[in-house]
């Protein structure tokens, strides 16, 4: 049987396509990655056509077996992709027809590439979101494990990147976890909205065949069918929404990366990123560079860029389908690959990250991180907060001048600032006392961190 290479739409044309235009308009170079979902969509469509009597059972059977054969050829690398057949849809269909003859030509009854591609992308993205959620859950679990293990490790908490108050490392990890839990919810939400089937919209207006859309939707695992054919073939808001969720997720990873990069530096030395996630320098033998977080921070730029590409791609389009939409794929695919890769490497890295408790605690001892605790202590003894603020300010001044922390001063020295200060003050001036005092839901006390980590583990199971 000879391969079909002439264009299915060639009928109304008298001249062949210009060679450069052919290459310029083709998408097969990048949309071939949709082949599995394209074939799954075609199989469901064929079964529906047989169900309503447009195809005979024999024709349907031939199509299903033929499509299996096409899939095997593609998966084994034998398939000959043809640029003159433009895209994945026409390549698959042409090969099917070459394999099974006339039945193959009947597959496209009652549909168009416009509803076909809108369906394929949804099917594909749905699977990719599921794979992304698996990696995200691995990362979230690694953060919960780390938070539980280091629930009472003390580090300086920062505002303006200046030492503010002591916090526990576990609490800090759970802050990142909260962001990532919301990211997971956003992806799940986006998947739900996307999981509605456009097939049956045909080119733009629907089809005159008595199609059973619910039948096809059920076969493909869609939750319902789209209500409006013009909308269904034209909007790519579901892809934009996914990219927006991905941009936020990458932005969270980028901020997290910034901290890891700082913390891994000799100046901080709070964490050790395992060698397997770092590289060296070709000229400076001492270097161990935190490449993984740096690259994730860097890759956030391209994901944000793709979001803007898709928004811009959409903004000028009248209804319904326009060829512009072919440009949705490369940005979307790159967002998927970048996000999946970043989450995978992050999950692996966070599962093996170790911390330097001493270094963190030393850093928390600098910068008068328990100054607020002293003020709160004075308030508990009856002093108005504004007065307490001033008293502590003076004590800090002495500390700066004599290069000592508040906890290193004698009771006599502290009492010169206020006579309400007693020997019990030293309980609140310690780092342990400071964090333990913040003992409420959302606070940094080690007991709260352990409880929050346990709750997070439970939330992780019920969130999607
Ligand atoms: N390759 C096209 C795309 O990705 C498929 C739909 C083409 N439809 C058309 N009427 N030319 O959007």
Coordinates of C-alpha atoms and ligand atoms in Angstrom, one line a residue:
X1 CA 0.0 0.0 0.0
X2 CA 1.4 3.4 -0.9
X3 CA 1.9 6.0 1.7
X4 CA -0.5 9.0 1.5
X5 CA 1.6 12.2 1.3
X6 CA -0.8 14.5 -0.6
X7 CA -2.6 17.0 1.6
X8 CA -6.1 16.0 2.7
X9 CA -7.2 19.5 1.9
X10 CA -5.6 19.7 -1.5
X11 CA -8.9 19.4 -3.5
X12 CA -9.6 23.2 -3.8
X13 CA -6.0 24.1 -4.6
X14 CA -4.5 24.4 -8.1
X15 CA -0.9 25.2 -7.1
X16 CA 1.3 23.3 -4.6
X17 CA 2.3 24.9 -1.4
X18 CA 5.5 27.0 -1.5
X19 CA 8.2 24.8 0.0
X20 CA 9.1 27.4 2.6
X21 CA 5.5 28.1 3.5
X22 CA 5.0 24.3 4.0
X23 CA 7.8 24.2 6.5
X24 CA 6.8 27.5 8.1
X25 CA 3.2 26.4 8.7
X26 CA 3.9 22.8 9.8
X27 CA 3.7 21.9 13.5
X28 CA 4.6 18.2 13.2
X29 CA 8.1 19.0 14.5
X30 CA 6.7 19.8 17.9
X31 CA 3.1 18.5 18.1
X32 CA 4.2 14.9 17.4
X33 CA 4.5 14.6 21.2
X34 CA 0.7 14.5 21.3
X35 CA 0.5 11.3 19.3
X36 CA -0.7 9.0 22.2
X37 CA -3.5 11.4 23.1
X38 CA -4.3 12.0 19.5
X39 CA -4.7 8.3 18.9
X40 CA -6.7 7.8 22.1
X41 CA -9.0 10.6 21.0
X42 CA -9.4 9.0 17.5
X43 CA -10.2 5.6 19.0
X44 CA -12.9 7.0 21.2
X45 CA -14.3 9.0 18.3
X46 CA -14.4 5.9 16.0
X47 CA -16.2 3.9 18.7
X48 CA -18.7 6.7 19.0
X49 CA -19.2 6.7 15.3
X50 CA -19.8 3.0 15.3
X51 CA -22.2 3.4 18.3
X52 CA -24.4 5.8 16.3
X53 CA -24.2 3.7 13.2
X54 CA -22.0 6.0 11.0
X55 CA -19.3 3.3 10.9
X56 CA -19.9 -0.4 10.7
X57 CA -18.4 -2.5 13.5
X58 CA -16.0 -4.0 11.0
X59 CA -14.8 -0.5 10.0
X60 CA -14.4 0.5 13.6
X61 CA -12.4 -2.6 14.4
X62 CA -10.1 -1.9 11.5
X63 CA -9.6 1.6 12.7
X64 CA -8.8 0.6 16.3
X65 CA -6.3 -2.1 15.2
X66 CA -4.8 0.3 12.6
X67 CA -4.3 3.0 15.2
X68 CA -2.7 0.5 17.6
X69 CA -0.3 -0.3 14.8
X70 CA 0.4 3.4 14.1
X71 CA 1.2 3.8 17.8
X72 CA 3.5 0.9 17.8
X73 CA 5.4 2.3 14.8
X74 CA 5.7 5.7 16.5
X75 CA 6.9 4.2 19.8
X76 CA 9.4 2.0 18.1
X77 CA 10.8 4.9 16.1
X78 CA 9.9 3.4 12.7
X79 CA 7.3 6.0 11.9
X80 CA 8.1 8.3 9.0
X81 CA 6.9 11.8 10.0
X82 CA 6.1 14.0 7.0
X83 CA 6.3 17.8 7.1
X84 CA 4.1 18.0 4.1
X85 CA 1.4 16.3 6.2
X86 CA 1.6 19.4 8.4
X87 CA 0.8 18.1 11.9
X88 CA 0.5 15.0 14.1
X89 CA -3.2 14.6 13.3
X90 CA -2.8 14.3 9.5
X91 CA 0.4 12.2 9.9
X92 CA -1.5 9.7 12.0
X93 CA -4.5 9.7 9.8
X94 CA -2.5 9.3 6.6
X95 CA -0.6 6.3 7.9
X96 CA -3.8 4.8 9.2
X97 CA -5.3 5.0 5.7
X98 CA -2.2 3.6 4.2
X99 CA -2.5 0.6 6.5
X100 CA -6.2 -0.1 6.4
X101 CA -7.6 1.6 3.3
X102 CA -11.0 3.3 3.0
X103 CA -12.0 2.7 6.6
X104 CA -9.2 5.1 7.6
X105 CA -10.6 7.8 5.5
X106 CA -13.9 7.6 7.4
X107 CA -12.3 8.3 10.8
X108 CA -12.5 12.1 10.3
X109 CA -16.3 12.0 9.9
X110 CA -18.1 14.5 12.1
X111 CA -14.9 16.2 13.5
X112 CA -12.3 18.7 12.5
X113 CA -8.7 19.2 13.4
X114 CA -10.0 22.2 15.4
X115 CA -11.9 20.2 17.9
X116 CA -9.4 17.4 17.6
X117 CA -6.4 19.5 18.7
X118 CA -8.4 21.2 21.4
X119 CA -9.2 17.7 22.8
X120 CA -5.6 16.4 22.4
X121 CA -4.1 19.2 24.3
X122 CA -6.5 18.8 27.2
X123 CA -5.9 15.0 27.3
X124 CA -2.2 15.6 27.2
X125 CA -2.1 18.4 29.8
X126 CA -4.4 16.4 32.1
X127 CA -1.8 13.5 32.2
X128 CA 1.1 16.0 32.6
X129 CA -0.6 17.7 35.5
X130 CA -1.0 14.3 37.2
X131 CA 2.7 13.6 36.7
X132 CA 3.6 17.0 38.0
X133 CA 1.4 16.4 41.1
X134 CA 3.4 13.3 41.8
X135 CA 6.7 15.2 41.9
X136 CA 5.1 18.0 43.9
X137 CA 3.8 15.6 46.5
X138 CA 7.3 14.1 46.8
X139 CA 8.7 17.6 47.4
X140 CA 6.0 18.4 49.9
X141 CA 6.7 15.2 51.7
X142 CA 10.4 15.9 51.9
X143 CA 9.6 19.3 53.4
X144 CA 7.3 17.8 56.1
X145 CA 10.0 15.1 56.9
X146 CA 12.6 17.8 57.3
X147 CA 10.3 20.0 59.4
X148 CA 9.6 17.1 61.7
X149 CA 13.2 16.2 62.0
X150 CA 14.4 19.8 62.7
X151 CA 11.3 21.0 64.5
X152 CA 13.4 22.5 67.4
X153 CA 16.5 23.6 65.4
X154 CA 16.8 27.4 65.9
X155 CA 17.7 29.8 63.3
X156 CA 17.4 33.6 62.9
X157 CA 14.2 34.7 61.3
X158 CA 14.7 37.6 59.0
X159 CA 12.8 40.7 57.8
X160 CA 14.5 43.0 55.3
X161 CA 17.2 40.2 55.5
X162 CA 18.1 41.6 58.9
X163 CA 17.9 39.3 61.9
X164 CA 14.5 39.8 63.4
X165 CA 13.4 37.1 65.8
X166 CA 14.5 33.5 66.4
X167 CA 12.4 30.9 64.5
X168 CA 12.7 27.1 64.2
X169 CA 14.0 25.6 61.0
X170 CA 11.0 23.3 60.9
X171 CA 8.7 26.3 61.0
X172 CA 10.6 27.9 58.1
X173 CA 10.3 24.7 56.0
X174 CA 6.6 24.6 56.7
X175 CA 6.3 28.1 55.4
X176 CA 7.5 26.9 52.0
X177 CA 5.2 23.9 52.3
X178 CA 2.1 26.1 52.7
X179 CA 3.0 27.9 49.4
X180 CA 3.5 24.6 47.6
X181 CA 0.2 23.2 49.0
X182 CA -1.6 26.1 47.5
X183 CA 0.2 25.5 44.2
X184 CA -1.0 21.9 44.3
X185 CA -4.6 23.1 44.8
X186 CA -4.3 25.6 42.0
X187 CA -3.1 22.8 39.6
X188 CA -5.9 20.5 40.7
X189 CA -8.4 23.3 40.2
X190 CA -7.1 24.0 36.8
X191 CA -7.2 20.3 35.9
X192 CA -10.9 20.1 36.9
X193 CA -11.9 23.1 34.7
X194 CA -9.9 21.7 31.8
X195 CA -11.4 18.2 32.0
X196 CA -14.4 19.0 29.8
X197 CA -14.5 17.6 26.2
X198 CA -14.5 19.9 23.2
X199 CA -14.8 17.1 20.7
X200 CA -18.0 17.3 18.7
X201 CA -17.6 21.1 18.2
X202 CA -16.1 20.2 14.8
X203 CA -14.6 23.1 12.9
X204 CA -16.6 25.7 14.9
X205 CA -20.3 25.2 14.6
X206 CA -20.8 21.6 15.5
X207 CA -21.7 18.8 13.1
X208 CA -24.8 17.5 11.3
X209 CA -24.1 13.9 12.3
X210 CA -26.2 12.6 15.2
X211 CA -23.1 12.3 17.5
X212 CA -23.2 11.1 21.1
X213 CA -20.8 13.4 22.8
X214 CA -21.4 11.9 26.3
X215 CA -20.4 8.5 24.9
X216 CA -17.0 9.8 23.7
X217 CA -16.5 11.9 26.9
X218 CA -17.0 8.8 29.1
X219 CA -14.5 6.8 27.1
X220 CA -11.9 9.5 27.4
X221 CA -12.5 10.2 31.1
X222 CA -13.8 13.7 30.6
X223 CA -16.2 15.0 33.3
X224 CA -18.5 16.6 30.8
X225 CA -18.8 18.1 27.3
X226 CA -18.3 21.8 26.4
X227 CA -21.5 23.8 26.0
X228 CA -20.5 26.1 23.1
X229 CA -18.7 24.9 20.0
X230 CA -17.2 28.4 19.1
X231 CA -15.7 28.7 22.6
X232 CA -14.5 25.1 22.7
X233 CA -12.3 25.2 19.5
X234 CA -10.9 28.7 20.1
X235 CA -10.0 29.5 23.7
X236 CA -6.8 28.3 25.3
X237 CA -7.6 29.7 28.7
X238 CA -7.0 26.3 30.3
X239 CA -3.4 26.3 29.0
X240 CA -2.9 29.9 30.2
X241 CA -4.3 29.0 33.6
X242 CA -2.0 26.1 33.8
X243 CA 1.0 28.4 32.9
X244 CA -0.1 30.9 35.5
X245 CA -0.2 28.2 38.2
X246 CA 3.2 27.0 36.9
X247 CA 4.6 30.6 37.1
X248 CA 3.5 30.9 40.7
X249 CA 4.9 27.6 41.6
X250 CA 8.2 28.4 39.9
X251 CA 8.2 31.8 41.6
X252 CA 8.0 30.0 45.0
X253 CA 10.8 27.6 44.0
X254 CA 12.8 30.6 42.9
X255 CA 12.5 32.4 46.2
X256 CA 13.3 29.1 48.0
X257 CA 16.3 28.8 45.8
X258 CA 17.5 32.2 46.7
X259 CA 17.5 31.2 50.4
X260 CA 19.3 27.9 49.7
X261 CA 21.9 29.7 47.7
X262 CA 22.5 32.2 50.6
X263 CA 22.4 29.5 53.2
X264 CA 24.9 27.3 51.4
X265 CA 27.4 30.2 51.2
X266 CA 30.4 30.2 53.5
X267 CA 29.0 33.4 55.1
X268 CA 25.9 31.7 56.3
X269 CA 26.8 28.0 56.2
X270 CA 23.4 27.0 57.4
X271 CA 22.9 24.0 55.1
X272 CA 24.8 21.5 53.2
X273 CA 23.5 20.7 49.7
X274 CA 24.8 17.2 48.8
X275 CA 27.7 17.1 46.3
X276 CA 25.4 15.3 43.8
X277 CA 23.4 18.5 43.4
X278 CA 26.3 20.9 43.0
X279 CA 29.2 21.4 40.5
X280 CA 32.7 22.7 40.8
X281 CA 34.6 25.4 39.1
X282 CA 37.0 24.7 36.3
X283 CA 39.4 27.3 37.6
X284 CA 38.8 27.7 41.4
X285 CA 39.4 24.3 43.1
X286 CA 37.7 25.3 46.3
X287 CA 34.3 26.0 44.7
X288 CA 31.1 24.0 45.3
X289 CA 28.4 25.8 43.5
X290 CA 24.7 25.4 44.3
X291 CA 23.8 24.9 40.6
X292 CA 20.4 23.2 41.1
X293 CA 18.8 26.1 43.0
X294 CA 20.5 28.6 40.8
X295 CA 19.1 26.9 37.7
X296 CA 15.6 26.6 39.1
X297 CA 15.7 30.3 39.9
X298 CA 16.9 31.0 36.4
X299 CA 14.4 28.8 34.7
X300 CA 11.6 30.7 36.4
X301 CA 12.2 33.4 33.8
X302 CA 11.3 31.3 30.9
X303 CA 8.2 30.0 32.5
X304 CA 7.0 33.5 33.3
X305 CA 7.9 34.4 29.7
X306 CA 5.8 31.6 28.3
X307 CA 2.8 32.7 30.3
X308 CA 3.1 36.2 28.7
X309 CA 3.5 34.5 25.3
X310 CA 0.2 32.6 25.6
X311 CA -1.7 35.6 26.9
X312 CA -0.4 37.7 24.0
X313 CA -1.1 34.9 21.6
X314 CA -4.8 34.9 22.7
X315 CA -5.5 38.6 23.1
X316 CA -6.1 39.6 19.5
X317 CA -8.0 36.5 18.3
X318 CA -11.6 36.8 17.1
X319 CA -13.8 33.7 17.3
X320 CA -13.4 30.9 16.5
X321 CA -10.2 28.9 15.7
X322 CA -7.3 30.7 14.2
X323 CA -4.0 29.3 13.1
X324 CA -2.4 31.5 15.8
X325 CA -3.4 28.8 18.2
X326 CA -0.8 26.4 16.8
X327 CA 1.7 28.6 18.6
X328 CA 0.3 27.5 22.0
X329 CA 2.2 24.3 22.0
X330 CA 5.9 25.1 22.2
X331 CA 5.5 27.5 25.2
X332 CA 3.1 25.1 26.9
X333 CA 5.4 22.1 26.4
X334 CA 8.4 24.0 27.7
X335 CA 6.5 25.0 30.8
X336 CA 5.5 21.4 31.4
X337 CA 9.1 20.1 31.0
X338 CA 10.6 22.9 33.0
X339 CA 8.2 22.6 35.9
X340 CA 8.4 18.8 36.0
X341 CA 12.2 18.8 35.9
X342 CA 12.5 21.5 38.5
X343 CA 10.1 19.7 40.9
X344 CA 11.9 16.4 40.4
X345 CA 15.3 17.7 41.2
X346 CA 14.0 19.8 44.1
X347 CA 12.3 16.8 45.7
X348 CA 15.4 14.7 45.4
X349 CA 17.6 17.5 46.8
X350 CA 15.4 18.4 49.7
X351 CA 15.2 14.7 50.7
X352 CA 19.0 14.7 51.2
X353 CA 19.6 18.3 52.5
X354 CA 21.3 18.5 55.9
X355 CA 21.5 21.5 58.2
X356 CA 24.2 23.0 60.5
X357 CA 22.3 23.5 63.7
X358 CA 25.3 25.2 65.5
X359 CA 25.8 27.8 62.7
X360 CA 22.1 28.6 62.7
X361 CA 22.0 29.0 66.4
X362 CA 25.1 31.2 66.5
X363 CA 23.6 33.4 63.9
X364 CA 20.4 33.7 65.9
X365 CA 22.4 34.8 68.9
X366 CA 23.7 37.8 66.9
X367 CA 21.5 40.7 66.1
X368 CA 19.5 40.9 69.4
X369 CA 16.9 38.5 68.1
X370 CA 15.2 38.3 71.5
X371 CA 14.7 42.0 72.0
X372 CA 11.0 41.7 71.3
X373 CA 10.8 39.0 74.0
X374 CA 12.3 41.4 76.5
X375 CA 9.8 44.0 75.6
X376 CA 6.9 41.5 75.9
X377 CA 8.4 40.5 79.3
X378 CA 8.3 44.2 80.5
X379 CA 4.7 44.5 79.3
X380 CA 3.7 41.4 81.3
X381 CA 5.2 43.2 84.3
X382 CA 2.8 46.1 83.7
X383 CA 4.8 48.5 81.5
X384 CA 3.1 50.0 78.5
X385 CA 4.4 48.6 75.3
X386 CA 5.8 51.9 74.0
X387 CA 7.8 52.4 77.2
X388 CA 9.0 48.9 77.0
X389 CA 10.2 49.4 73.4
X390 CA 12.3 52.4 74.6
X391 CA 13.8 50.5 77.5
X392 CA 14.8 47.6 75.3
X393 CA 16.2 50.0 72.7
X394 CA 18.6 51.4 75.4
X395 CA 19.6 47.9 76.4
X396 CA 20.4 47.0 72.8
X397 CA 22.4 50.2 72.5
X398 CA 24.6 49.0 75.4
X399 CA 24.9 45.6 73.7
X400 CA 26.0 47.2 70.5
X401 CA 28.6 49.4 72.3
X402 CA 30.0 46.5 74.3
X403 CA 29.5 43.8 71.6
X404 CA 27.3 41.6 73.7
X405 CA 23.9 40.0 73.4
X406 CA 21.1 40.8 75.9
X407 CA 21.4 37.4 77.4
X408 CA 25.1 38.1 78.1
X409 CA 24.4 41.0 80.4
X410 CA 24.2 40.8 84.2
X411 CA 21.0 41.3 86.1
X412 CA 22.4 44.5 87.5
X413 CA 23.2 45.9 84.1
X414 CA 19.7 45.1 82.9
X415 CA 18.1 46.6 85.9
X416 CA 19.7 50.0 85.3
X417 CA 17.2 50.2 82.4
X418 CA 14.2 49.2 84.4
X419 CA 13.7 48.0 88.0
X420 CA 10.8 45.7 87.0
X421 CA 13.4 43.4 85.5
X422 CA 14.0 40.3 87.7
X423 CA 16.2 37.2 87.5
X424 CA 13.4 35.4 85.6
X425 CA 14.2 37.6 82.6
X426 CA 16.9 35.2 81.4
X427 CA 14.2 32.6 80.6
X428 CA 12.8 34.8 77.9
X429 CA 16.2 36.0 76.7
X430 CA 17.2 32.6 75.6
X431 CA 16.5 31.4 72.0
X432 CA 14.8 28.3 73.3
X433 CA 12.5 30.4 75.6
X434 CA 11.8 32.8 72.8
X435 CA 10.6 30.2 70.3
X436 CA 8.8 28.1 72.9
X437 CA 6.8 31.1 73.9
X438 CA 5.2 31.4 70.4
X439 CA 3.0 28.5 71.2
X440 CA -0.2 28.9 69.2
X441 CA -1.4 27.6 65.8
X442 CA 0.8 29.2 63.2
X443 CA 3.5 30.0 65.7
X444 CA 7.2 28.9 65.6
X445 CA 7.3 26.8 68.9
X446 CA 8.7 23.3 68.3
X447 CA 5.6 21.7 69.7
X448 CA 3.5 23.7 67.2
X449 CA 5.8 22.8 64.4
X450 CA 5.4 19.1 65.2
X451 CA 1.7 19.4 65.3
X452 CA 1.6 21.4 62.1
X453 CA 3.7 18.9 60.3
X454 CA 1.4 16.1 61.4
X455 CA -1.6 18.1 60.2
X456 CA 0.2 18.8 56.9
X457 CA 0.7 15.1 56.3
X458 CA -2.9 14.6 56.7
X459 CA -3.8 17.5 54.5
X460 CA -1.5 16.2 51.8
X461 CA -3.7 13.1 51.6
X462 CA -6.9 14.9 51.3
X463 CA -6.0 18.0 49.4
X464 CA -6.6 17.1 45.7
Ligands
LIG1 N1 -1.8 22.0 13.9 C1 -3.0 22.7 14.2 C2 -2.9 23.4 15.5 O1 -2.1 23.0 16.3 C3 -4.2 21.8 14.2 C4 -5.5 22.5 13.8 C5 -5.4 23.0 12.4 N2 -6.7 23.5 12.0 C6 -6.8 24.1 10.9 N3 -7.9 24.5 10.5 N4 -5.7 24.5 10.1 O2 -3.7 24.3 15.9

